[in-house]
Coordinates of C-alpha atoms and ligand atoms in Angstrom, one line a residue:
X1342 CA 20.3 2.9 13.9
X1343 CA 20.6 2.2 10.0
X1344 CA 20.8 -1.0 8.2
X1345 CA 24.4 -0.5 7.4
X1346 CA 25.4 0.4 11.2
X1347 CA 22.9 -2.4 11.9
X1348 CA 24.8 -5.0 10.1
X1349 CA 28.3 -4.1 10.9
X1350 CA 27.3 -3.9 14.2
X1351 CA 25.7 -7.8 14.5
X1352 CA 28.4 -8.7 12.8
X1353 CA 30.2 -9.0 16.4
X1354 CA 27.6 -12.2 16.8
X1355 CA 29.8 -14.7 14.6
X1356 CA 31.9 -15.4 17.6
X1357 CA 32.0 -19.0 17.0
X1358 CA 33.0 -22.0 14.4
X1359 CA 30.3 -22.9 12.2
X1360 CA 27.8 -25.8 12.9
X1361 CA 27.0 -28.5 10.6
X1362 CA 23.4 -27.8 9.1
X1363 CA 23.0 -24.2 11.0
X1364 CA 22.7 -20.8 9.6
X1365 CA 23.0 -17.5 10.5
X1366 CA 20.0 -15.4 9.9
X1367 CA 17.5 -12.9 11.2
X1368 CA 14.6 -14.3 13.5
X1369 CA 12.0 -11.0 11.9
X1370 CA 13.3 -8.7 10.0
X1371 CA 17.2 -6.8 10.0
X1372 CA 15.9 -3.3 12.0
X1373 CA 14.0 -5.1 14.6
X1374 CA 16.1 -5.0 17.1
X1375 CA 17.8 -8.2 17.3
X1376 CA 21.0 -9.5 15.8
X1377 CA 21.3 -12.2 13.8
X1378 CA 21.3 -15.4 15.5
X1379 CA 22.0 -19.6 14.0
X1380 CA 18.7 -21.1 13.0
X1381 CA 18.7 -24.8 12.0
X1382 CA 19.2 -25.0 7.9
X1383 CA 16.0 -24.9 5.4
X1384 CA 14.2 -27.9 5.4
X1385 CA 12.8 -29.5 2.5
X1386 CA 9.2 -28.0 1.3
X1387 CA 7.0 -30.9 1.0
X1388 CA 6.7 -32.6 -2.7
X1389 CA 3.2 -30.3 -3.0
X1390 CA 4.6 -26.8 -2.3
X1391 CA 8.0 -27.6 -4.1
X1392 CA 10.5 -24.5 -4.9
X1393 CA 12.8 -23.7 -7.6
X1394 CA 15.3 -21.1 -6.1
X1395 CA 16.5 -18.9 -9.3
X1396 CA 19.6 -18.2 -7.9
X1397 CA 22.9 -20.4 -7.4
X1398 CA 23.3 -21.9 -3.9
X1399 CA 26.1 -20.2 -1.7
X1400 CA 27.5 -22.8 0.5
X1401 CA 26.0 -23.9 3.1
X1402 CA 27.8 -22.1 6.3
X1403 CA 27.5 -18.9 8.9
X1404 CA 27.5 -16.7 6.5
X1405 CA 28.9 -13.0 7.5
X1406 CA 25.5 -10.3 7.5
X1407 CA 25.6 -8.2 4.6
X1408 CA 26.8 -10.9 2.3
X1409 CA 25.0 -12.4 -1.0
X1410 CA 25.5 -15.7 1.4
X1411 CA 23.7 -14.5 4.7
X1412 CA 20.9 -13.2 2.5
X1413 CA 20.5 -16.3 0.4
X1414 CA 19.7 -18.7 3.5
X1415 CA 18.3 -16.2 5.3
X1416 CA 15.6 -15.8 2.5
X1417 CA 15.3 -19.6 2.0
X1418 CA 15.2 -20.6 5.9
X1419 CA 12.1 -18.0 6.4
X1420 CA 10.4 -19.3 3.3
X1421 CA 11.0 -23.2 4.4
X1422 CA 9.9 -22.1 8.0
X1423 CA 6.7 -20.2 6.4
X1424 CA 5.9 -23.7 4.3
X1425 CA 6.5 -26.1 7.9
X1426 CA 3.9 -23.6 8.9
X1427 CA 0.9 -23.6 7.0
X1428 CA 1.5 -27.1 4.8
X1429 CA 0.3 -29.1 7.5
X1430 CA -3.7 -27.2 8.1
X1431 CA -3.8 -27.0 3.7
X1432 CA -4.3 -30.7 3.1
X1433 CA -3.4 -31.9 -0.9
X1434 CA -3.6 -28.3 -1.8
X1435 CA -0.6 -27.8 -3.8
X1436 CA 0.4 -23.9 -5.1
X1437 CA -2.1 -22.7 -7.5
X1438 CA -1.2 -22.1 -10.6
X1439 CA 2.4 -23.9 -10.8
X1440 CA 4.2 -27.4 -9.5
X1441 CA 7.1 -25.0 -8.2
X1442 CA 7.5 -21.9 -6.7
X1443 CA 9.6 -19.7 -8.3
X1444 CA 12.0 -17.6 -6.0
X1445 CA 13.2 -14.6 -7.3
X1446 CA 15.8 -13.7 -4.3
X1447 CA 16.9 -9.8 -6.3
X1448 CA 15.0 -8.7 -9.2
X1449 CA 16.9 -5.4 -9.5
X1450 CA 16.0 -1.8 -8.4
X1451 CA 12.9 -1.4 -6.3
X1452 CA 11.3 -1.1 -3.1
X1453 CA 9.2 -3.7 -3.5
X1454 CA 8.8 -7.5 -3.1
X1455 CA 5.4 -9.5 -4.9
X1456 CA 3.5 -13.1 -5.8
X1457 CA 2.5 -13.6 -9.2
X1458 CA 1.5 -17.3 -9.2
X1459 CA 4.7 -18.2 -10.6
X1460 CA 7.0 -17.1 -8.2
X1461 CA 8.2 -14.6 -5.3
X1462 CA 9.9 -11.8 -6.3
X1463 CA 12.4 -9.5 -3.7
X1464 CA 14.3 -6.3 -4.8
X1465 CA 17.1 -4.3 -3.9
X1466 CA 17.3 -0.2 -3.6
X1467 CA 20.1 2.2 -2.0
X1468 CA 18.1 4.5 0.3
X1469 CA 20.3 6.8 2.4
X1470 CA 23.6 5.6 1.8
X1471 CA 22.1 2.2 2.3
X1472 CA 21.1 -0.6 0.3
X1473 CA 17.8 -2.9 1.4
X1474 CA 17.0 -6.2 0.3
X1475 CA 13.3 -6.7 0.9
X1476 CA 14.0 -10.2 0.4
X1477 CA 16.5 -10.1 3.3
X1478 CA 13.7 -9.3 6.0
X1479 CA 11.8 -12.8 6.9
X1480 CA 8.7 -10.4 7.8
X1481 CA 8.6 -9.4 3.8
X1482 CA 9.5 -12.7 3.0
X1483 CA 6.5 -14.6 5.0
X1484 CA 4.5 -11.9 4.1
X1485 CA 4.8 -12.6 0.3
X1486 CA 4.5 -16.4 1.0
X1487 CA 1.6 -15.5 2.8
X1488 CA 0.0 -14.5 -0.6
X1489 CA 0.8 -17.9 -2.4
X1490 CA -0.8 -19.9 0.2
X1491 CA -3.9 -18.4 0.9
X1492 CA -3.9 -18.1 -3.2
X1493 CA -3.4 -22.0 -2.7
X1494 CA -5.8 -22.4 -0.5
X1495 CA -8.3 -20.4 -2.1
X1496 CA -7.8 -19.1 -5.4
X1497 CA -11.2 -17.6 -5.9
X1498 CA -9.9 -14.7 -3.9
X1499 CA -7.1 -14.0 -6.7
X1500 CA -9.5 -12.6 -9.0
X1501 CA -12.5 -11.1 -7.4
X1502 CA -13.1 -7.1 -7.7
X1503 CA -13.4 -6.4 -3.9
X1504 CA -12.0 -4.5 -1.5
X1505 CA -11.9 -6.7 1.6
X1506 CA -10.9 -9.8 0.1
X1507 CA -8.1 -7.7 -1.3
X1508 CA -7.3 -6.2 1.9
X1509 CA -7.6 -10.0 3.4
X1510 CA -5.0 -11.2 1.4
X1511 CA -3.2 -8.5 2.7
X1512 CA -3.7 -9.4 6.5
X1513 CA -2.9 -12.9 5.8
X1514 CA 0.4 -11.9 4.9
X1515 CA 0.8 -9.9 8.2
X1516 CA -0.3 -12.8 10.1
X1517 CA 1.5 -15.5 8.2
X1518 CA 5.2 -13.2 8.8
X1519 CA 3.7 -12.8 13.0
X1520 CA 3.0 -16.5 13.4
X1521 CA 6.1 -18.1 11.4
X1522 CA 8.2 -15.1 13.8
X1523 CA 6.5 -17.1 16.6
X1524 CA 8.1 -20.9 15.3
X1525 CA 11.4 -19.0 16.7
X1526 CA 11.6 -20.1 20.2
X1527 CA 14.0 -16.9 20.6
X1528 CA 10.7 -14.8 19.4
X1529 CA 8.7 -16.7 21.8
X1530 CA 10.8 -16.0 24.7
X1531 CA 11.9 -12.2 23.6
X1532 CA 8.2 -11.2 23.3
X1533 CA 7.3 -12.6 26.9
X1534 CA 10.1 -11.0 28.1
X1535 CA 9.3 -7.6 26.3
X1536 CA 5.5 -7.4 26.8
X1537 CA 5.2 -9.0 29.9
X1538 CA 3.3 -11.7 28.8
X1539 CA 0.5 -9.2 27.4
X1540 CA 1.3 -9.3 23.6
X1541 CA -1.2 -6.8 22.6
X1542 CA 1.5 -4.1 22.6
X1543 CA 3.5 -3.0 20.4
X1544 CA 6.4 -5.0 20.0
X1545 CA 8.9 -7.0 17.3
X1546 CA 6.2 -9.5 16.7
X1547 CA 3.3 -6.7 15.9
X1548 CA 6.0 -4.5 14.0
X1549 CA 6.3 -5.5 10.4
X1550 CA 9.0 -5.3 7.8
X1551 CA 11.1 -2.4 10.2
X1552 CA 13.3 -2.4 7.7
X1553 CA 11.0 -1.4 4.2
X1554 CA 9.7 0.9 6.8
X1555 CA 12.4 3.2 7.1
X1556 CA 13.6 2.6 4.2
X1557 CA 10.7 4.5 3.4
X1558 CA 10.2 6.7 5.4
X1559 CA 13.2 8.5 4.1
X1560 CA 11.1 10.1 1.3
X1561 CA 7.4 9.3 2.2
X1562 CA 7.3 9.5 6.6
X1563 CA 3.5 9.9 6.3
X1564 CA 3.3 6.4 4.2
X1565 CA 4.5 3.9 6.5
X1566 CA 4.4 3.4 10.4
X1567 CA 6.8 5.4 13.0
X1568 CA 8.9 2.6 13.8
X1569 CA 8.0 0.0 10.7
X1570 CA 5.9 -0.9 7.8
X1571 CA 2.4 -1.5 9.3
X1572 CA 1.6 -2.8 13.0
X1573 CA -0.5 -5.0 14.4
X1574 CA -1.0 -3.3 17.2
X1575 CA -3.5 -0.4 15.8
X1576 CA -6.5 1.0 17.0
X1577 CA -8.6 0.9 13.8
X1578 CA -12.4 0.0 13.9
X1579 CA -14.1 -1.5 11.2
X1580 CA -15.6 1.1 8.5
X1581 CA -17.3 -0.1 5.0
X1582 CA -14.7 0.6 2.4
X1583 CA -16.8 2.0 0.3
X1584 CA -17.2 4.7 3.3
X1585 CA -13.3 5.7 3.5
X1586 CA -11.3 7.0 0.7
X1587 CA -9.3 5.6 -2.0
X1588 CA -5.9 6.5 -0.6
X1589 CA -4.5 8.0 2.6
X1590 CA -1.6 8.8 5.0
X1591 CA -0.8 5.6 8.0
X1592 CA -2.3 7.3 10.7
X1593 CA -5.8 7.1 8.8
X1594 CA -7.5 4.0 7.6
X1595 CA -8.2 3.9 3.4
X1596 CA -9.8 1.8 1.6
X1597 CA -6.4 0.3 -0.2
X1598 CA -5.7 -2.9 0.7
X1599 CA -2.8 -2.2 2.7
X1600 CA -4.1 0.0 5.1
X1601 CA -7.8 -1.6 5.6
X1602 CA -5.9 -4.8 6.1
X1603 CA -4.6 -3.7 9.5
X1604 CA -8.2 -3.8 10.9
X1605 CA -8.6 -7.2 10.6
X1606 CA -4.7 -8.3 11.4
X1607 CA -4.9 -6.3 14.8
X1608 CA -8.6 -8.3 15.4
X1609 CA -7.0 -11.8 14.8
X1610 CA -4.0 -10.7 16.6
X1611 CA -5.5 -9.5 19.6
X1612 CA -7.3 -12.5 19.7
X1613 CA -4.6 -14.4 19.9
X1614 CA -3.2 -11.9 22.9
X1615 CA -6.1 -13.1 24.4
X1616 CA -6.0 -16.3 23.9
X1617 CA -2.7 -16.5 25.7
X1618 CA -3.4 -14.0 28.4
X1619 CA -6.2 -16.8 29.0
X1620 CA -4.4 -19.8 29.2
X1621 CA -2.7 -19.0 31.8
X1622 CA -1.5 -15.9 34.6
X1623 CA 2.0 -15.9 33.9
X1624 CA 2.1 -16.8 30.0
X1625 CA 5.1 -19.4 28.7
X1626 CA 6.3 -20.5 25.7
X1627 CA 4.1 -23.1 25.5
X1628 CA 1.1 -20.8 25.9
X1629 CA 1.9 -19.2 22.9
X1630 CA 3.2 -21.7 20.6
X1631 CA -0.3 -23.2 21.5
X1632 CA -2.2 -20.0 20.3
X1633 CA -0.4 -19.2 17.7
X1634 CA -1.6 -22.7 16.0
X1635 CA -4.8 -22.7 16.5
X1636 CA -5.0 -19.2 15.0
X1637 CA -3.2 -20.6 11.9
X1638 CA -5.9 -24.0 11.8
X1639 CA -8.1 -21.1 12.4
X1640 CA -7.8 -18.6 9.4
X1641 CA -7.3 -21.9 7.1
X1642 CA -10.2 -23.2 7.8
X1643 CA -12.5 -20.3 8.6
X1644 CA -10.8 -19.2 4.3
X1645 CA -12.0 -22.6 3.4
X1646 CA -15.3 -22.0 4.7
X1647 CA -16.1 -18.3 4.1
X1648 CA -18.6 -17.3 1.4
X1649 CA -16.9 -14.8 -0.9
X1650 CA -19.1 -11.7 0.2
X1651 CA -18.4 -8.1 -0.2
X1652 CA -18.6 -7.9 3.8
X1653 CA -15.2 -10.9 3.7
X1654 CA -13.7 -9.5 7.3
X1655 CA -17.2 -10.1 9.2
X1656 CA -17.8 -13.2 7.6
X1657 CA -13.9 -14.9 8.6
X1658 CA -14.4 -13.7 11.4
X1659 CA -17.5 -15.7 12.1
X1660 CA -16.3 -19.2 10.3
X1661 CA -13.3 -19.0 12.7
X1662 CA -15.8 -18.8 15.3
X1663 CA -17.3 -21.7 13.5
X1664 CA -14.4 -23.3 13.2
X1665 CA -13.0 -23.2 17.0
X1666 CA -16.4 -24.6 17.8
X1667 CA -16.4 -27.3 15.9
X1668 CA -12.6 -28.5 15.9
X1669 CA -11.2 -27.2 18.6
X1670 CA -13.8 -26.7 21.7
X1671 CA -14.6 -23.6 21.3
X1672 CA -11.6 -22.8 23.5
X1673 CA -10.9 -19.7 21.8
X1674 CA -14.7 -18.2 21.5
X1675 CA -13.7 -15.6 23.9
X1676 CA -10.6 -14.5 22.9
X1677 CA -12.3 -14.2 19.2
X1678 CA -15.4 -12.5 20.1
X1679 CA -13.6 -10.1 22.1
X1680 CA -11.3 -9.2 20.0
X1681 CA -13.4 -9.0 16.8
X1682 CA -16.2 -7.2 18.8
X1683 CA -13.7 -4.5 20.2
X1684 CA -13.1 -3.3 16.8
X1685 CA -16.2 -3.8 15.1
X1686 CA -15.3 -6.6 12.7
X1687 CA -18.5 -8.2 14.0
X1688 CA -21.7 -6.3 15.3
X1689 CA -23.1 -7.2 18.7
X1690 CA -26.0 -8.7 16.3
X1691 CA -24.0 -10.7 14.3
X1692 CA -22.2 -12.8 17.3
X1693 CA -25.3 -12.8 19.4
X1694 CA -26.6 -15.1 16.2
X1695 CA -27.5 -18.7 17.8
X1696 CA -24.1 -21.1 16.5
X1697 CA -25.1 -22.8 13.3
X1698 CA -25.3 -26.9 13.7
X1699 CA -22.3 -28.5 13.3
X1700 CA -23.6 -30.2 9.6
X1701 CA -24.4 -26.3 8.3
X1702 CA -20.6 -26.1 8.5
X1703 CA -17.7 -27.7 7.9
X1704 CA -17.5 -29.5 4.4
X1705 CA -14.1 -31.4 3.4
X1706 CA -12.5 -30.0 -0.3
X1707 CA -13.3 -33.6 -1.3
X1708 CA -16.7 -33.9 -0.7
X1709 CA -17.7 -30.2 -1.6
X1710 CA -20.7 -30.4 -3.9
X1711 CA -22.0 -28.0 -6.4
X1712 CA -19.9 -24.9 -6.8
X1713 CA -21.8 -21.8 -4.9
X1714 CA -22.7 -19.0 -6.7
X1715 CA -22.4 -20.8 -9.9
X1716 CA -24.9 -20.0 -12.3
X1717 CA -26.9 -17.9 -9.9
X1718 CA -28.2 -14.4 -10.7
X1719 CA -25.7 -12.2 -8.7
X1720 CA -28.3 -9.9 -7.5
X1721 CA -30.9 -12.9 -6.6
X1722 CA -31.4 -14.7 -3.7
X1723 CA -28.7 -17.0 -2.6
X1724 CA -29.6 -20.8 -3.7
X1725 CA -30.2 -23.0 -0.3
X1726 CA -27.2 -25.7 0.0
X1727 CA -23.9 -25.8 1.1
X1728 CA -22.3 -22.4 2.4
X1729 CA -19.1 -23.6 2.5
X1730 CA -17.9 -24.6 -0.9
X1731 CA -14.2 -24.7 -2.4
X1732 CA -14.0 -23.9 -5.5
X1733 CA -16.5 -21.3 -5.9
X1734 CA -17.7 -20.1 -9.5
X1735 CA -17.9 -16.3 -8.9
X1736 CA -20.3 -14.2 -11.0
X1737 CA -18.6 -13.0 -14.1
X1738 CA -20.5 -9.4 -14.7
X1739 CA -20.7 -7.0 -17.2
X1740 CA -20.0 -3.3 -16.5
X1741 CA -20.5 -0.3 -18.8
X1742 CA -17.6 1.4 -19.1
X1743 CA -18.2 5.1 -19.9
X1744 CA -18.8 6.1 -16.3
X1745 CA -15.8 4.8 -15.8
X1746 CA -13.8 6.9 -18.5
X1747 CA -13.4 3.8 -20.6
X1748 CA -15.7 4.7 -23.5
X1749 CA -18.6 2.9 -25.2
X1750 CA -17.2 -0.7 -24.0
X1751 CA -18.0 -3.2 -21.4
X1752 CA -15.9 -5.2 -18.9
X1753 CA -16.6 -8.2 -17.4
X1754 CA -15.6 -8.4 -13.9
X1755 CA -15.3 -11.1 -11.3
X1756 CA -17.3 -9.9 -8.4
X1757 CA -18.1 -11.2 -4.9
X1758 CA -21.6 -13.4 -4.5
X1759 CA -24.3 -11.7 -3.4
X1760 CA -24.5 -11.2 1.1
X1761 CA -28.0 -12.6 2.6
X1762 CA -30.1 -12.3 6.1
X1763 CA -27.8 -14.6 7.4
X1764 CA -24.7 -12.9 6.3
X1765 CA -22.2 -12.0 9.3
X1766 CA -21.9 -8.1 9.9
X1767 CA -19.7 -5.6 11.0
X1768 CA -20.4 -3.0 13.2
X1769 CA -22.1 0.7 12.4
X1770 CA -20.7 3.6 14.1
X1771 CA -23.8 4.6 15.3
X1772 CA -24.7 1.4 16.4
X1773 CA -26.0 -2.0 15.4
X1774 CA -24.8 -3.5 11.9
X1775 CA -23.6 -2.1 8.5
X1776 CA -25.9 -2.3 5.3
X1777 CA -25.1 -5.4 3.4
X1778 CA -23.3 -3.9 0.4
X1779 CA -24.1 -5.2 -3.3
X1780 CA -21.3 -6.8 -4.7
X1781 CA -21.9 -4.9 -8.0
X1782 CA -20.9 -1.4 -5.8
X1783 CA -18.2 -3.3 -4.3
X1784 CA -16.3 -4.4 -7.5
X1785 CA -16.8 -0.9 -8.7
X1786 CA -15.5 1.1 -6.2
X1787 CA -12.4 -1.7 -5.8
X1788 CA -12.6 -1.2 -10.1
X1789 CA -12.0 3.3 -9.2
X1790 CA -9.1 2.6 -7.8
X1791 CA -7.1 1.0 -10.0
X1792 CA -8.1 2.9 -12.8
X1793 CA -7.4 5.8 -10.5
X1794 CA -3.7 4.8 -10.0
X1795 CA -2.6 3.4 -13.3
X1796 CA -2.8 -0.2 -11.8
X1797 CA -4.7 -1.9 -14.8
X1798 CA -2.4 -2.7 -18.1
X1799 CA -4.9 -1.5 -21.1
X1800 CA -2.8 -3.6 -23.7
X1801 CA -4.0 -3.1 -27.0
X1802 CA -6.8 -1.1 -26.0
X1803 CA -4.3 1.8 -24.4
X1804 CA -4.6 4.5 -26.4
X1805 CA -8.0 4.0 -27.6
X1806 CA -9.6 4.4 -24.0
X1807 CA -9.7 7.8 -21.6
X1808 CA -8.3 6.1 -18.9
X1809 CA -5.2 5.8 -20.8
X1810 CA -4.3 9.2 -19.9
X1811 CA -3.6 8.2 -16.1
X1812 CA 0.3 7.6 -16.0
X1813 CA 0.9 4.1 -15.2
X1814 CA 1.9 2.8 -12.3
X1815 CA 2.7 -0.9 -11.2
X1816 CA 0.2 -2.9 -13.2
X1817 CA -1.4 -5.5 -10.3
X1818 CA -4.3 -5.9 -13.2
X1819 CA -4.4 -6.5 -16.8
X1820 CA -7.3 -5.6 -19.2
X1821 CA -7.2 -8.8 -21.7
X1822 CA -9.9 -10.2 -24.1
X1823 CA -11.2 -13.4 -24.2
X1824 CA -13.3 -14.4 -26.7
X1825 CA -13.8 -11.0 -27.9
X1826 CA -14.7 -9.6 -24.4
X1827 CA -12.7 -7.2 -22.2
X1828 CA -12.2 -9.1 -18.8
X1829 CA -9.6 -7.5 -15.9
X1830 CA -8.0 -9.7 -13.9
X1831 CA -4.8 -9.7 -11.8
X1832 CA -1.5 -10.3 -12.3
X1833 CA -0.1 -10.2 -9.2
X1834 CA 0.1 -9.0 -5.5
X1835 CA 2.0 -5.8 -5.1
X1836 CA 3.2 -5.1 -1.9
X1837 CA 5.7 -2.1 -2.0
X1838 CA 6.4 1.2 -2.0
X1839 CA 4.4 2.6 -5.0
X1840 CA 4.3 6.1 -4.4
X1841 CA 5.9 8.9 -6.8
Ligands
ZN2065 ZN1 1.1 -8.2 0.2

């Protein structure tokens, strides 16, 4: 069915006089299936993680679907419901780089929906005969915030040339759109209902953004998933990204973000299948709502703890370990190793590793010490200390640019800190671990691919530089100088359609 017969269609739902303080919105996204149904109104975003809406408030009411007023609150209600989420595991961590969190609700023509530091932005585009609001679908919308609170959480990652913490961000916004789906105790009881109580199939809560998804599809089927954006319900196992090309149709795994995320989103979301297929034989509500937290204490912390290494996926994956251990019981150890061995996010070598003490681990923000990484020679030997520092001072490295088709000049790029013995692998397809991968060939290859696709603003040095003759696309990166040296860093966190 099509978003407009979709629509006119749930439209039949508003069968009864508005509530005080209720809304009508969607639970996921507006093609997954369900119809609209009341969901208590926004909440407030605690004074840390404050918003400032850049639109004019419709009323407060049931607002009819496909009207400026369903979309407004539907848009704010996921966003509040995303913030009631996370705000409580992210301590006095306020947004990164702003007081308030600019919401951008329609931007104007564009598949497409992104975090810049200052704000969320959603689009609108007629596809088909049909117009789609990305910032309509709460799956986009989570997704997005999902960006601006691991950038809270951890703003190192916003920076650093690599293509797993890239592709991290990337799964955090999956998982952030599943597990604020699962505050919905309609979700809850749908998915039960629909998977039996075995949520590693493919289902609402593993489809993403249905709606972007066909919207699509219409020009580009090969792009997106059958039946939605991406799912997290895949069968992908792990491959180095510098081993997998730069680009790709759905069906294949690439080293852009996007698609390299889904390996470790269908890891942490099988794990947390498992963890509910373990807590009891006939799963509830409760089950869930009770896995679905600890994954989200789970990925905070194990984000706070992680070293930024080119291997990122393996070494999460290990700190949540870690961190179930050490705060929670280790009650989810076997739904985590499972899952992350199955698809080789972790090598049989790197879980068989005897568990660390529990004073090698955890560290509070507050009482982090010297900042890791910091003054160290990238390639040298890691300094003993703390592992688990927030904030980290990445190596700033110099690159030569010509075999890059930028001339005789050098950038400086932020690159990952340099992987150890003790570093957390993933698995070899013909057994045992992965190489550990220099962070220098990591930042380049992640370097190829925006030059590749026009994703890097030259400023004033376009025109001056080979790689301006790659047409350019939506500029994620921006080449700027600082103190008379070329640096690239990002701009923001593009998560659309971006294809010709
Ligand atoms: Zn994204």
């Amino acid at each position: 069915m099509s978003p407009a017969r979709r629509a006119r269609a749930s439209g039949r739902r508003r069968d009864a006089a508005p509530a005080a303080r209720e809304i009508l919105g969607w639970e996921d996204d507006p093609l997954s299936g369900a119809l609209p149904i009341r969901l208590p109104a926004p909440s407030m975003p605690p004074a840390k993680l404050r918003l400032a809406i850049v639109a004019k408030a419709p009323p407060l009411a049931l607002h009819e679907p496909g009207t400026p007023g369903f979309r407004y609150w539907t848009a704010i209600e996921s966003i509040t419901r995303g913030i009631s989420l996370w705000a409580p595991r992210m301590g006095e961590r306020g947004w990164a780089a702003t007081e308030r969190l600019r919401i951008h609700l329609d931007r104007g023509r564009d598949l497409n929906a992104y975090y810049d530091r200052e704000s969320l932005s959603f689009f609108h585009e007629e596809v088909a005969g049909t117009m789609i609001y990305s910032g309509e679908s709460p799956d986009v919308v989570t997704h997005e915030l999902g960006h601006a609170i691991l950038d809270a959480i951890r703003p190192e990652l916003w920076d650093v040339m690599s293509t797993e913490a890239a592709a991290f961000h990337e799964s955090f916004g999956d998982l952030s759109a599943i597990l604020a789906a699962l505050e919905i105790p309609s979700v809850r009881s749908a998915v039960l209902e629909a998977t039996g109580g075995k949520l590693f199939r493919s289902s609402r809560l593993s489809r993403l953004a249905e709606s972007l998804g066909w919207a699509i599809r219409q020009s580009r089927p090969e792009l997106v998933a059958e039946d939605c954006l991406r799912n997290a319900v895949n069968a992908f196992f792990y491959r180095p990204p510098g081993e997998l090309p730069p680009s790709g149709p759905d069906a294949t795994l690439s080293r852009e973000p996007h698609s390299f995320s889904r390996v470790f989103t269908a890891g942490a979301f099988e794990a947390l299948a498992l963890a509910v297929a373990g807590a009891a034989k006939k799963p509830a509500e409760r089950h869930l709502v009770e896995a679905a937290r600890d994954l989200s204490t789970l990925l905070v912390e194990a984000v706070v703890r992680a070293r930024i290494v080119p291997g990122y996926f393996a070494e999460i994956a290990t700190r949540m370990l870690d961190a179930d251990r050490d705060q929670l019981g280790a009650r989810n150890a076997e739904a985590l190793r499972t899952a992350f061995l199955r698809r080789g996010i972790l090598s049989l070598d790197s879980t068989a590793a005897p568990p660390k003490p529990k004073a090698a681990g955890v560290r509070s923000r507050s009482s982090s010490g010297e900042a890791e990484g910091a003054g160290r020679a990238p390639r040298g030997r890691p300094a003993p200390g703390p592992r688990t520092q927030s904030p980290v001072a990445l190596p700033l490295v110099a690159f030569e640019g010509a075999s890059l088709g930028l001339g005789r000049r050098r950038l400086l790029l932020r690159i990952p800190v340099a992987p150890d013995a003790e570093t957390p692998r993933g698995a070899a397809y013909r057994g045992g671990s992965v190489a550990l991968v220099d962070p220098h060939d990591d930042a380049r290859a992640f370097l190829e691919v925006l030059l590749r696709r026009g994703r890097i603003d030259l400023g004033a040095e376009r025109g001056r530089l080979p790689a301006s003759g790659v047409r350019p696309a939506r500029r994620t990166h921006t080449l700027s100088r600082e103190r008379g040296r070329l640096v690239v860093t990002r701009r923001f966190f593009d998560c659309g359609f971006d294809a010709p």
